[in-house]
Amino acid sequence: MKLPNSFDINEWFILICILIAYSIVYLLPKRFPLSVTILIMLFSSTIARFADHILSTPRIDLYDIMNSPYYDLFDIFTYVLVAPTGYFFVYFYDRLRIKGYWIAVYIVIWSTFGTAFEWLSSYFKVFIYKGWKPTYSFTFYLFVQPLTLLFFKYVTFIHQKTPKDN
């Protein structure tokens, strides 16, 4: 895996955010089995990777991640950072027992948070926009977050149906 050409503010931003996010995950009371936690985190990272792969390819080329259009080690770290964000989204959804129309409100709040964090990330040159605007991300989050909740519901349903070894 290629290392970044220079170690500057965007790499520091990613490392500090990863440290903070995973510290919070560690400190929060455990709410889900480890397998469910891992699946939620992998799902979140996979969706982000898939979207970035489509939107930042040379044909579409709406933005670059980190310092260059080329894939390097810190591109992977950005997906490592996405994982706890998806976990927090599901954790607080479950913890607050959100129901009914409040689910839509919750999704809008988290979409706003995601867009604001993406804007902050762009300030630190994690995302270099070429034709993309953070407001487009808001629409993307409105689509992806309900999918994340459906995935969470499915995974927890399957986990509850799976016989446990004693």
PDB file of C-alpha atoms in Angstrom:
ATOM      1  CA  MET A   1       0.000   0.000   0.000  1.00  0.00           C
ATOM      2  CA  LYS A   2       1.368   3.362  -1.027  1.00  0.00           C
ATOM      3  CA  LEU A   3       2.125   5.878   1.713  1.00  0.00           C
ATOM      4  CA  PRO A   4       1.056   9.508   1.315  1.00  0.00           C
ATOM      5  CA  ASN A   5       3.500  11.833  -0.446  1.00  0.00           C
ATOM      6  CA  SER A   6       3.503  14.135   2.566  1.00  0.00           C
ATOM      7  CA  PHE A   7       2.174  13.812   6.107  1.00  0.00           C
ATOM      8  CA  ASP A   8       0.174  16.963   6.682  1.00  0.00           C
ATOM      9  CA  ILE A   9      -3.029  18.291   8.200  1.00  0.00           C
ATOM     10  CA  ASN A  10      -5.424  15.820   6.546  1.00  0.00           C
ATOM     11  CA  GLU A  11      -3.540  12.787   7.865  1.00  0.00           C
ATOM     12  CA  TRP A  12      -3.438  14.303  11.349  1.00  0.00           C
ATOM     13  CA  PHE A  13      -7.151  15.104  11.162  1.00  0.00           C
ATOM     14  CA  ILE A  14      -7.996  11.499  10.223  1.00  0.00           C
ATOM     15  CA  LEU A  15      -5.763  10.007  12.937  1.00  0.00           C
ATOM     16  CA  ILE A  16      -7.149  12.287  15.662  1.00  0.00           C
ATOM     17  CA  CYS A  17     -10.753  11.611  14.595  1.00  0.00           C
ATOM     18  CA  ILE A  18     -10.107   7.852  14.559  1.00  0.00           C
ATOM     19  CA  LEU A  19      -8.605   8.019  18.042  1.00  0.00           C
ATOM     20  CA  ILE A  20     -11.564  10.002  19.388  1.00  0.00           C
ATOM     21  CA  ALA A  21     -14.234   7.903  17.628  1.00  0.00           C
ATOM     22  CA  TYR A  22     -12.856   4.514  18.686  1.00  0.00           C
ATOM     23  CA  SER A  23     -12.298   5.785  22.239  1.00  0.00           C
ATOM     24  CA  ILE A  24     -15.979   6.704  22.396  1.00  0.00           C
ATOM     25  CA  VAL A  25     -16.971   3.284  20.991  1.00  0.00           C
ATOM     26  CA  TYR A  26     -14.833   1.639  23.662  1.00  0.00           C
ATOM     27  CA  LEU A  27     -16.240   3.804  26.480  1.00  0.00           C
ATOM     28  CA  LEU A  28     -19.906   3.477  25.554  1.00  0.00           C
ATOM     29  CA  PRO A  29     -21.782   0.703  27.351  1.00  0.00           C
ATOM     30  CA  LYS A  30     -21.903  -2.377  25.140  1.00  0.00           C
ATOM     31  CA  ARG A  31     -25.305  -2.538  23.509  1.00  0.00           C
ATOM     32  CA  PHE A  32     -24.926  -5.220  20.827  1.00  0.00           C
ATOM     33  CA  PRO A  33     -23.128  -8.523  20.477  1.00  0.00           C
ATOM     34  CA  LEU A  34     -19.653  -8.137  18.995  1.00  0.00           C
ATOM     35  CA  SER A  35     -20.740  -9.814  15.740  1.00  0.00           C
ATOM     36  CA  VAL A  36     -23.545  -7.267  15.244  1.00  0.00           C
ATOM     37  CA  THR A  37     -21.182  -4.383  16.034  1.00  0.00           C
ATOM     38  CA  ILE A  38     -18.638  -5.636  13.508  1.00  0.00           C
ATOM     39  CA  LEU A  39     -21.288  -6.117  10.815  1.00  0.00           C
ATOM     40  CA  ILE A  40     -22.684  -2.595  11.322  1.00  0.00           C
ATOM     41  CA  MET A  41     -19.196  -1.112  11.111  1.00  0.00           C
ATOM     42  CA  LEU A  42     -18.327  -3.153   8.008  1.00  0.00           C
ATOM     43  CA  PHE A  43     -21.611  -2.214   6.359  1.00  0.00           C
ATOM     44  CA  SER A  44     -20.973   1.501   6.961  1.00  0.00           C
ATOM     45  CA  SER A  45     -17.417   1.324   5.629  1.00  0.00           C
ATOM     46  CA  THR A  46     -18.462  -0.723   2.608  1.00  0.00           C
ATOM     47  CA  ILE A  47     -21.203   1.718   1.617  1.00  0.00           C
ATOM     48  CA  ALA A  48     -18.749   4.625   1.905  1.00  0.00           C
ATOM     49  CA  ARG A  49     -16.091   2.783  -0.095  1.00  0.00           C
ATOM     50  CA  PHE A  50     -18.598   1.818  -2.780  1.00  0.00           C
ATOM     51  CA  ALA A  51     -19.882   5.398  -3.111  1.00  0.00           C
ATOM     52  CA  ASP A  52     -16.373   6.843  -3.213  1.00  0.00           C
ATOM     53  CA  HIS A  53     -15.307   4.299  -5.798  1.00  0.00           C
ATOM     54  CA  ILE A  54     -18.161   5.347  -8.086  1.00  0.00           C
ATOM     55  CA  LEU A  55     -18.009   9.103  -7.509  1.00  0.00           C
ATOM     56  CA  SER A  56     -14.253   9.616  -7.551  1.00  0.00           C
ATOM     57  CA  THR A  57     -13.360   7.372 -10.496  1.00  0.00           C
ATOM     58  CA  PRO A  58     -11.622   9.074 -13.417  1.00  0.00           C
ATOM     59  CA  ARG A  59     -14.795   9.012 -15.551  1.00  0.00           C
ATOM     60  CA  ILE A  60     -16.927  10.861 -13.013  1.00  0.00           C
ATOM     61  CA  ASP A  61     -14.127  12.435 -10.905  1.00  0.00           C
ATOM     62  CA  LEU A  62     -16.267  14.557  -8.557  1.00  0.00           C
ATOM     63  CA  TYR A  63     -13.708  14.592  -5.753  1.00  0.00           C
ATOM     64  CA  ASP A  64     -10.428  13.207  -4.499  1.00  0.00           C
ATOM     65  CA  ILE A  65      -9.818  11.710  -1.097  1.00  0.00           C
ATOM     66  CA  MET A  66      -6.772  12.981   0.773  1.00  0.00           C
ATOM     67  CA  ASN A  67      -3.832  14.402  -1.210  1.00  0.00           C
ATOM     68  CA  SER A  68      -4.229  12.831  -4.604  1.00  0.00           C
ATOM     69  CA  PRO A  69      -6.500  10.971  -6.968  1.00  0.00           C
ATOM     70  CA  TYR A  70      -4.441   7.846  -6.272  1.00  0.00           C
ATOM     71  CA  TYR A  71      -5.334   5.309  -3.614  1.00  0.00           C
ATOM     72  CA  ASP A  72      -3.013   5.305  -0.597  1.00  0.00           C
ATOM     73  CA  LEU A  73      -2.935   4.070   2.980  1.00  0.00           C
ATOM     74  CA  PHE A  74      -4.834   7.024   4.399  1.00  0.00           C
ATOM     75  CA  ASP A  75      -7.710   6.447   1.991  1.00  0.00           C
ATOM     76  CA  ILE A  76      -8.246   3.206   3.919  1.00  0.00           C
ATOM     77  CA  PHE A  77      -8.079   5.148   7.186  1.00  0.00           C
ATOM     78  CA  THR A  78     -10.993   7.309   6.018  1.00  0.00           C
ATOM     79  CA  TYR A  79     -13.115   4.137   5.828  1.00  0.00           C
ATOM     80  CA  VAL A  80     -11.838   3.075   9.237  1.00  0.00           C
ATOM     81  CA  LEU A  81     -13.240   6.404  10.470  1.00  0.00           C
ATOM     82  CA  VAL A  82     -16.628   5.833   8.805  1.00  0.00           C
ATOM     83  CA  ALA A  83     -17.157   2.566  10.719  1.00  0.00           C
ATOM     84  CA  PRO A  84     -17.728   4.071  14.191  1.00  0.00           C
ATOM     85  CA  THR A  85     -19.953   6.767  12.717  1.00  0.00           C
ATOM     86  CA  GLY A  86     -22.317   4.082  11.423  1.00  0.00           C
ATOM     87  CA  TYR A  87     -22.104   2.385  14.802  1.00  0.00           C
ATOM     88  CA  PHE A  88     -23.027   5.622  16.624  1.00  0.00           C
ATOM     89  CA  PHE A  89     -25.960   6.139  14.270  1.00  0.00           C
ATOM     90  CA  VAL A  90     -27.370   2.684  15.068  1.00  0.00           C
ATOM     91  CA  TYR A  91     -26.344   2.761  18.734  1.00  0.00           C
ATOM     92  CA  PHE A  92     -28.272   5.925  19.536  1.00  0.00           C
ATOM     93  CA  TYR A  93     -31.204   4.877  17.362  1.00  0.00           C
ATOM     94  CA  ASP A  94     -31.498   1.731  19.465  1.00  0.00           C
ATOM     95  CA  ARG A  95     -30.620   3.415  22.771  1.00  0.00           C
ATOM     96  CA  LEU A  96     -33.189   6.192  22.323  1.00  0.00           C
ATOM     97  CA  ARG A  97     -35.792   3.693  21.037  1.00  0.00           C
ATOM     98  CA  ILE A  98     -36.727   5.930  18.141  1.00  0.00           C
ATOM     99  CA  LYS A  99     -40.103   5.067  16.627  1.00  0.00           C
ATOM    100  CA  GLY A 100     -42.658   6.396  14.151  1.00  0.00           C
ATOM    101  CA  TYR A 101     -42.114   9.723  12.461  1.00  0.00           C
ATOM    102  CA  TRP A 102     -39.206  10.391  14.851  1.00  0.00           C
ATOM    103  CA  ILE A 103     -37.178   8.008  12.693  1.00  0.00           C
ATOM    104  CA  ALA A 104     -37.393  10.526   9.836  1.00  0.00           C
ATOM    105  CA  VAL A 105     -36.380  13.353  12.187  1.00  0.00           C
ATOM    106  CA  TYR A 106     -33.478  11.256  13.467  1.00  0.00           C
ATOM    107  CA  ILE A 107     -32.317  10.538   9.920  1.00  0.00           C
ATOM    108  CA  VAL A 108     -32.468  14.233   8.987  1.00  0.00           C
ATOM    109  CA  ILE A 109     -30.475  15.163  12.108  1.00  0.00           C
ATOM    110  CA  TRP A 110     -27.799  12.556  11.351  1.00  0.00           C
ATOM    111  CA  SER A 111     -27.733  13.551   7.678  1.00  0.00           C
ATOM    112  CA  THR A 112     -27.106  17.124   8.777  1.00  0.00           C
ATOM    113  CA  PHE A 113     -24.368  15.957  11.145  1.00  0.00           C
ATOM    114  CA  GLY A 114     -22.776  13.824   8.391  1.00  0.00           C
ATOM    115  CA  THR A 115     -22.839  16.714   5.936  1.00  0.00           C
ATOM    116  CA  ALA A 116     -21.336  19.087   8.520  1.00  0.00           C
ATOM    117  CA  PHE A 117     -18.590  16.586   9.361  1.00  0.00           C
ATOM    118  CA  GLU A 118     -17.866  16.109   5.664  1.00  0.00           C
ATOM    119  CA  TRP A 119     -17.615  19.882   5.241  1.00  0.00           C
ATOM    120  CA  LEU A 120     -15.207  20.001   8.213  1.00  0.00           C
ATOM    121  CA  SER A 121     -13.221  17.163   6.632  1.00  0.00           C
ATOM    122  CA  SER A 122     -12.992  19.110   3.389  1.00  0.00           C
ATOM    123  CA  TYR A 123     -11.630  22.067   5.353  1.00  0.00           C
ATOM    124  CA  PHE A 124      -8.814  19.758   6.463  1.00  0.00           C
ATOM    125  CA  LYS A 125      -8.340  18.573   2.857  1.00  0.00           C
ATOM    126  CA  VAL A 126      -9.650  15.040   3.439  1.00  0.00           C
ATOM    127  CA  PHE A 127     -12.013  15.633   0.519  1.00  0.00           C
ATOM    128  CA  ILE A 128     -10.989  17.787  -2.408  1.00  0.00           C
ATOM    129  CA  TYR A 129     -14.159  18.623  -4.306  1.00  0.00           C
ATOM    130  CA  LYS A 130     -14.084  19.011  -8.074  1.00  0.00           C
ATOM    131  CA  GLY A 131     -17.779  18.948  -8.888  1.00  0.00           C
ATOM    132  CA  TRP A 132     -19.295  17.630  -5.696  1.00  0.00           C
ATOM    133  CA  LYS A 133     -20.932  19.761  -3.052  1.00  0.00           C
ATOM    134  CA  PRO A 134     -21.571  18.733   0.572  1.00  0.00           C
ATOM    135  CA  THR A 135     -25.290  19.352  -0.009  1.00  0.00           C
ATOM    136  CA  TYR A 136     -25.237  16.393  -2.414  1.00  0.00           C
ATOM    137  CA  SER A 137     -23.960  14.312   0.472  1.00  0.00           C
ATOM    138  CA  PHE A 138     -27.004  15.268   2.523  1.00  0.00           C
ATOM    139  CA  THR A 139     -29.230  13.617  -0.085  1.00  0.00           C
ATOM    140  CA  PHE A 140     -26.951  10.580  -0.147  1.00  0.00           C
ATOM    141  CA  TYR A 141     -27.169  10.253   3.653  1.00  0.00           C
ATOM    142  CA  LEU A 142     -30.963  10.489   3.485  1.00  0.00           C
ATOM    143  CA  PHE A 143     -30.831   7.409   1.261  1.00  0.00           C
ATOM    144  CA  VAL A 144     -28.101   5.419   3.031  1.00  0.00           C
ATOM    145  CA  GLN A 145     -29.156   5.829   6.644  1.00  0.00           C
ATOM    146  CA  PRO A 146     -32.535   4.094   6.245  1.00  0.00           C
ATOM    147  CA  LEU A 147     -30.628   1.262   4.529  1.00  0.00           C
ATOM    148  CA  THR A 148     -28.314   1.106   7.530  1.00  0.00           C
ATOM    149  CA  LEU A 149     -31.287   0.841   9.877  1.00  0.00           C
ATOM    150  CA  LEU A 150     -32.827  -1.898   7.724  1.00  0.00           C
ATOM    151  CA  PHE A 151     -29.516  -3.761   7.738  1.00  0.00           C
ATOM    152  CA  PHE A 152     -29.327  -3.372  11.524  1.00  0.00           C
ATOM    153  CA  LYS A 153     -32.881  -4.705  11.946  1.00  0.00           C
ATOM    154  CA  TYR A 154     -32.083  -7.655   9.680  1.00  0.00           C
ATOM    155  CA  VAL A 155     -28.807  -8.501  11.443  1.00  0.00           C
ATOM    156  CA  THR A 156     -30.367  -8.314  14.907  1.00  0.00           C
ATOM    157  CA  PHE A 157     -33.326 -10.418  13.731  1.00  0.00           C
ATOM    158  CA  ILE A 158     -30.986 -13.101  12.375  1.00  0.00           C
ATOM    159  CA  HIS A 159     -28.830 -12.921  15.508  1.00  0.00           C
ATOM    160  CA  GLN A 160     -31.871 -13.480  17.739  1.00  0.00           C
ATOM    161  CA  LYS A 161     -32.978 -16.467  15.624  1.00  0.00           C
ATOM    162  CA  THR A 162     -29.534 -18.091  15.673  1.00  0.00           C
ATOM    163  CA  PRO A 163     -29.172 -20.826  18.298  1.00  0.00           C
ATOM    164  CA  LYS A 164     -26.560 -19.966  20.937  1.00  0.00           C
ATOM    165  CA  ASP A 165     -23.889 -22.384  22.082  1.00  0.00           C
ATOM    166  CA  ASN A 166     -23.675 -22.787  25.844  1.00  0.00           C
TER     167      ASN A 166
END
